[in-house]
Amino acid sequence: MRWHFGIRILHWLTVIALAAQIAIAFGPMNGPGMATMNWLPLHMSIGVTILAIIVLRLCWRVLTRAPAGQTSQPIRFATSFFHVLLYVTILAVLITGWLGYRPMPFMPPARLFGYLPVPPAPSVGAARAFAFIHAKLVWILLGFVGIHILAAFVHFVLLRDDVMYTMLFGRSDIVSRKAKAQLAVDDSSRNRP
């Protein structure tokens, strides 16, 4: 079992960007007065970054297969289904956040990364409704992230099937342990008279 280096990098970039998003949303953007508006451009910039990473991840996954695991067919199906839900939820959070954004009158539009103006969202309904849905979806996403983290720990602690190890280091610890054991056997057989 081996995850491609690019998939691992995109996974951990997603983790970092989502953690920054949550920290900003529940931290300074949750403050009084104009704090939300002051932090909104950074929040939106990170959102666009997450969108780009997710699109890259999905393209990569279409072009490559996941490493073959040693789990049963129902577990593989459940894992795939859960990951689809996770991707759909992330995309829904991003889209509803964009649809829920309306700049206040006489306020300059938010600029992504300080340079690019945020393209206006199509007027498909009340922005407040989308902002409300966006906020609720964030809680659903946090629940899915919690399940994902719990599943990673189950793989790491209980199943010991190297899913977590390969996402961190790219190669299976089981394979490296087997290789080391084989080297030890080979060395001991060479040292015998």
mmCIF file of C-alpha atoms in Angstrom:
data_model
loop_
_atom_site.group_PDB
_atom_site.id
_atom_site.type_symbol
_atom_site.label_atom_id
_atom_site.label_comp_id
_atom_site.label_asym_id
_atom_site.label_seq_id
_atom_site.Cartn_x
_atom_site.Cartn_y
_atom_site.Cartn_z
ATOM 1 C CA MET A 1 0.000 0.000 0.000
ATOM 2 C CA ARG A 2 1.495 3.321 -1.058
ATOM 3 C CA TRP A 3 -0.075 6.767 -1.517
ATOM 4 C CA HIS A 4 1.451 8.935 -4.230
ATOM 5 C CA PHE A 5 3.516 11.861 -2.953
ATOM 6 C CA GLY A 6 1.255 14.404 -4.708
ATOM 7 C CA ILE A 7 -1.886 13.012 -3.083
ATOM 8 C CA ARG A 8 -0.232 13.147 0.330
ATOM 9 C CA ILE A 9 0.895 16.754 -0.175
ATOM 10 C CA LEU A 10 -2.582 17.818 -1.340
ATOM 11 C CA HIS A 11 -4.168 15.986 1.613
ATOM 12 C CA TRP A 12 -2.011 17.771 4.172
ATOM 13 C CA LEU A 13 -2.392 21.138 2.408
ATOM 14 C CA THR A 14 -6.156 20.639 2.676
ATOM 15 C CA VAL A 15 -5.800 19.885 6.388
ATOM 16 C CA ILE A 16 -3.703 23.021 6.979
ATOM 17 C CA ALA A 17 -6.013 25.269 4.932
ATOM 18 C CA LEU A 18 -9.171 23.924 6.608
ATOM 19 C CA ALA A 19 -7.601 24.337 10.058
ATOM 20 C CA ALA A 20 -6.692 27.958 9.213
ATOM 21 C CA GLN A 21 -10.221 28.570 7.901
ATOM 22 C CA ILE A 22 -11.839 27.220 11.060
ATOM 23 C CA ALA A 23 -9.429 29.142 13.301
ATOM 24 C CA ILE A 24 -10.214 32.399 11.483
ATOM 25 C CA ALA A 25 -13.978 31.773 11.337
ATOM 26 C CA PHE A 26 -14.335 30.885 15.018
ATOM 27 C CA GLY A 27 -11.619 33.287 16.155
ATOM 28 C CA PRO A 28 -11.218 36.836 14.857
ATOM 29 C CA MET A 29 -14.164 36.724 12.418
ATOM 30 C CA ASN A 30 -16.425 35.895 15.333
ATOM 31 C CA GLY A 31 -15.406 39.110 17.081
ATOM 32 C CA PRO A 32 -17.369 42.305 17.545
ATOM 33 C CA GLY A 33 -17.912 45.139 15.085
ATOM 34 C CA MET A 34 -15.989 45.184 11.844
ATOM 35 C CA ALA A 35 -13.779 42.213 12.759
ATOM 36 C CA THR A 36 -15.687 39.994 10.342
ATOM 37 C CA MET A 37 -15.214 42.409 7.454
ATOM 38 C CA ASN A 38 -11.532 42.881 8.255
ATOM 39 C CA TRP A 39 -10.872 39.136 8.157
ATOM 40 C CA LEU A 40 -13.255 38.289 5.320
ATOM 41 C CA PRO A 41 -10.722 38.780 2.473
ATOM 42 C CA LEU A 42 -8.307 36.306 4.077
ATOM 43 C CA HIS A 43 -11.169 33.891 4.807
ATOM 44 C CA MET A 44 -12.276 34.063 1.176
ATOM 45 C CA SER A 45 -8.710 33.723 -0.105
ATOM 46 C CA ILE A 46 -8.191 30.559 1.906
ATOM 47 C CA GLY A 47 -11.561 29.304 0.631
ATOM 48 C CA VAL A 48 -10.414 29.767 -2.975
ATOM 49 C CA THR A 49 -7.171 27.971 -2.097
ATOM 50 C CA ILE A 50 -9.144 25.053 -0.659
ATOM 51 C CA LEU A 51 -11.285 24.966 -3.809
ATOM 52 C CA ALA A 52 -8.158 24.797 -5.996
ATOM 53 C CA ILE A 53 -6.661 22.030 -3.841
ATOM 54 C CA ILE A 54 -9.896 20.016 -3.887
ATOM 55 C CA VAL A 55 -10.196 20.323 -7.673
ATOM 56 C CA LEU A 56 -6.580 19.151 -8.029
ATOM 57 C CA ARG A 57 -7.219 16.257 -5.646
ATOM 58 C CA LEU A 58 -10.331 15.174 -7.516
ATOM 59 C CA CYS A 59 -8.536 15.352 -10.876
ATOM 60 C CA TRP A 60 -5.631 13.367 -9.466
ATOM 61 C CA ARG A 61 -7.986 10.751 -8.018
ATOM 62 C CA VAL A 62 -9.746 10.384 -11.374
ATOM 63 C CA LEU A 63 -6.401 9.741 -13.054
ATOM 64 C CA THR A 64 -4.903 7.463 -10.397
ATOM 65 C CA ARG A 65 -6.192 4.661 -8.225
ATOM 66 C CA ALA A 66 -6.046 4.466 -4.474
ATOM 67 C CA PRO A 67 -3.510 1.981 -3.184
ATOM 68 C CA ALA A 68 -4.898 -1.487 -2.754
ATOM 69 C CA GLY A 69 -5.709 -2.102 0.863
ATOM 70 C CA GLN A 70 -6.193 -5.281 2.770
ATOM 71 C CA THR A 71 -9.728 -4.460 3.894
ATOM 72 C CA SER A 72 -12.993 -6.080 2.937
ATOM 73 C CA GLN A 73 -15.213 -4.901 0.097
ATOM 74 C CA PRO A 74 -17.855 -3.368 2.440
ATOM 75 C CA ILE A 75 -15.196 -1.358 4.280
ATOM 76 C CA ARG A 76 -13.713 -0.130 0.984
ATOM 77 C CA PHE A 77 -17.201 0.874 -0.182
ATOM 78 C CA ALA A 78 -17.932 2.685 3.105
ATOM 79 C CA THR A 79 -14.576 4.465 2.911
ATOM 80 C CA SER A 80 -15.201 5.594 -0.665
ATOM 81 C CA PHE A 81 -18.742 6.711 0.161
ATOM 82 C CA PHE A 82 -17.517 8.673 3.192
ATOM 83 C CA HIS A 83 -14.798 10.401 1.162
ATOM 84 C CA VAL A 84 -17.370 11.394 -1.476
ATOM 85 C CA LEU A 85 -19.531 12.874 1.321
ATOM 86 C CA LEU A 86 -16.511 14.725 2.688
ATOM 87 C CA TYR A 87 -15.616 16.202 -0.720
ATOM 88 C CA VAL A 88 -19.244 17.160 -1.445
ATOM 89 C CA THR A 89 -19.571 18.827 1.960
ATOM 90 C CA ILE A 90 -16.355 20.818 1.494
ATOM 91 C CA LEU A 91 -17.523 21.974 -1.934
ATOM 92 C CA ALA A 92 -20.979 22.840 -0.553
ATOM 93 C CA VAL A 93 -19.392 24.915 2.233
ATOM 94 C CA LEU A 94 -17.252 26.780 -0.315
ATOM 95 C CA ILE A 95 -20.098 27.412 -2.759
ATOM 96 C CA THR A 96 -22.614 28.533 -0.126
ATOM 97 C CA GLY A 97 -19.982 30.818 1.391
ATOM 98 C CA TRP A 98 -19.504 32.489 -1.985
ATOM 99 C CA LEU A 99 -23.257 32.688 -2.656
ATOM 100 C CA GLY A 100 -23.776 34.144 0.834
ATOM 101 C CA TYR A 101 -21.270 36.958 0.336
ATOM 102 C CA ARG A 102 -22.660 40.370 -0.494
ATOM 103 C CA PRO A 103 -20.475 43.414 0.128
ATOM 104 C CA MET A 104 -22.039 46.131 2.219
ATOM 105 C CA PRO A 105 -23.008 49.378 0.444
ATOM 106 C CA PHE A 106 -20.106 51.783 -0.089
ATOM 107 C CA MET A 107 -17.668 49.087 0.913
ATOM 108 C CA PRO A 108 -14.920 48.129 -1.527
ATOM 109 C CA PRO A 109 -15.174 44.530 -2.688
ATOM 110 C CA ALA A 110 -13.044 41.958 -0.943
ATOM 111 C CA ARG A 111 -9.837 41.118 -2.776
ATOM 112 C CA LEU A 112 -8.450 37.615 -2.942
ATOM 113 C CA PHE A 113 -4.869 37.553 -1.691
ATOM 114 C CA GLY A 114 -5.056 41.357 -1.652
ATOM 115 C CA TYR A 115 -5.123 41.623 -5.447
ATOM 116 C CA LEU A 116 -7.986 39.911 -7.250
ATOM 117 C CA PRO A 117 -11.513 41.208 -6.678
ATOM 118 C CA VAL A 118 -13.952 38.520 -5.586
ATOM 119 C CA PRO A 119 -16.207 37.760 -8.540
ATOM 120 C CA PRO A 120 -19.799 38.505 -7.613
ATOM 121 C CA ALA A 121 -21.945 35.462 -6.972
ATOM 122 C CA PRO A 122 -24.984 34.973 -9.172
ATOM 123 C CA SER A 123 -28.118 36.232 -7.510
ATOM 124 C CA VAL A 124 -29.899 32.900 -7.049
ATOM 125 C CA GLY A 125 -31.607 33.689 -3.762
ATOM 126 C CA ALA A 126 -31.240 35.592 -0.547
ATOM 127 C CA ALA A 127 -27.602 35.926 0.441
ATOM 128 C CA ARG A 128 -28.572 35.594 4.106
ATOM 129 C CA ALA A 129 -30.105 32.179 3.422
ATOM 130 C CA PHE A 130 -26.871 30.990 1.824
ATOM 131 C CA ALA A 131 -24.823 32.450 4.689
ATOM 132 C CA PHE A 132 -27.073 30.547 7.124
ATOM 133 C CA ILE A 133 -26.670 27.299 5.149
ATOM 134 C CA HIS A 134 -22.914 27.944 4.958
ATOM 135 C CA ALA A 135 -22.705 28.208 8.754
ATOM 136 C CA LYS A 136 -24.724 25.004 9.268
ATOM 137 C CA LEU A 137 -22.669 23.094 6.697
ATOM 138 C CA VAL A 138 -19.485 24.066 8.542
ATOM 139 C CA TRP A 139 -20.772 22.138 11.575
ATOM 140 C CA ILE A 140 -21.573 19.125 9.394
ATOM 141 C CA LEU A 141 -18.092 19.352 7.879
ATOM 142 C CA LEU A 142 -16.544 19.478 11.356
ATOM 143 C CA GLY A 143 -18.482 16.325 12.243
ATOM 144 C CA PHE A 144 -17.182 14.562 9.126
ATOM 145 C CA VAL A 145 -13.640 15.732 9.879
ATOM 146 C CA GLY A 146 -13.995 14.327 13.405
ATOM 147 C CA ILE A 147 -15.142 10.974 11.978
ATOM 148 C CA HIS A 148 -12.232 11.039 9.511
ATOM 149 C CA ILE A 149 -9.719 11.672 12.309
ATOM 150 C CA LEU A 150 -11.315 8.970 14.464
ATOM 151 C CA ALA A 151 -11.113 6.493 11.565
ATOM 152 C CA ALA A 152 -7.425 7.366 11.072
ATOM 153 C CA PHE A 153 -6.760 6.591 14.731
ATOM 154 C CA VAL A 154 -8.711 3.321 14.479
ATOM 155 C CA HIS A 155 -6.496 2.328 11.555
ATOM 156 C CA PHE A 156 -3.377 3.413 13.436
ATOM 157 C CA VAL A 157 -4.120 2.004 16.905
ATOM 158 C CA LEU A 158 -6.573 -0.873 16.491
ATOM 159 C CA LEU A 159 -6.218 -2.207 12.956
ATOM 160 C CA ARG A 160 -2.510 -1.383 12.605
ATOM 161 C CA ASP A 161 -2.902 -1.641 8.842
ATOM 162 C CA ASP A 162 -0.536 1.226 7.979
ATOM 163 C CA VAL A 163 -3.188 3.476 6.399
ATOM 164 C CA MET A 164 -2.067 6.348 8.636
ATOM 165 C CA TYR A 165 1.621 5.525 8.208
ATOM 166 C CA THR A 166 1.390 5.574 4.414
ATOM 167 C CA MET A 167 -0.473 8.917 4.429
ATOM 168 C CA LEU A 168 2.308 10.369 6.577
ATOM 169 C CA PHE A 169 5.365 8.746 5.035
ATOM 170 C CA GLY A 170 4.231 7.273 1.725
ATOM 171 C CA ARG A 171 5.412 3.742 2.313
ATOM 172 C CA SER A 172 4.045 0.968 4.393
ATOM 173 C CA ASP A 173 5.711 0.325 7.712
ATOM 174 C CA ILE A 174 4.629 -3.299 7.343
ATOM 175 C CA VAL A 175 6.607 -3.579 4.106
ATOM 176 C CA SER A 176 9.648 -1.913 5.639
ATOM 177 C CA ARG A 177 9.416 -4.168 8.719
ATOM 178 C CA LYS A 178 9.200 -7.229 6.458
ATOM 179 C CA ALA A 179 12.160 -5.970 4.432
ATOM 180 C CA LYS A 180 14.205 -5.401 7.611
ATOM 181 C CA ALA A 181 13.264 -8.842 8.893
ATOM 182 C CA GLN A 182 14.311 -10.389 5.576
ATOM 183 C CA LEU A 183 17.619 -8.486 5.680
ATOM 184 C CA ALA A 184 18.211 -9.774 9.209
ATOM 185 C CA VAL A 185 17.518 -13.339 8.046
ATOM 186 C CA ASP A 186 19.821 -12.878 5.050
ATOM 187 C CA ASP A 187 22.573 -11.422 7.255
ATOM 188 C CA SER A 188 22.292 -14.244 9.782
ATOM 189 C CA SER A 189 22.425 -16.875 7.031
ATOM 190 C CA ARG A 190 25.549 -15.237 5.540
ATOM 191 C CA ASN A 191 27.267 -15.167 8.921
ATOM 192 C CA ARG A 192 26.778 -18.889 9.546
ATOM 193 C CA PRO A 193 29.850 -21.099 8.970
#
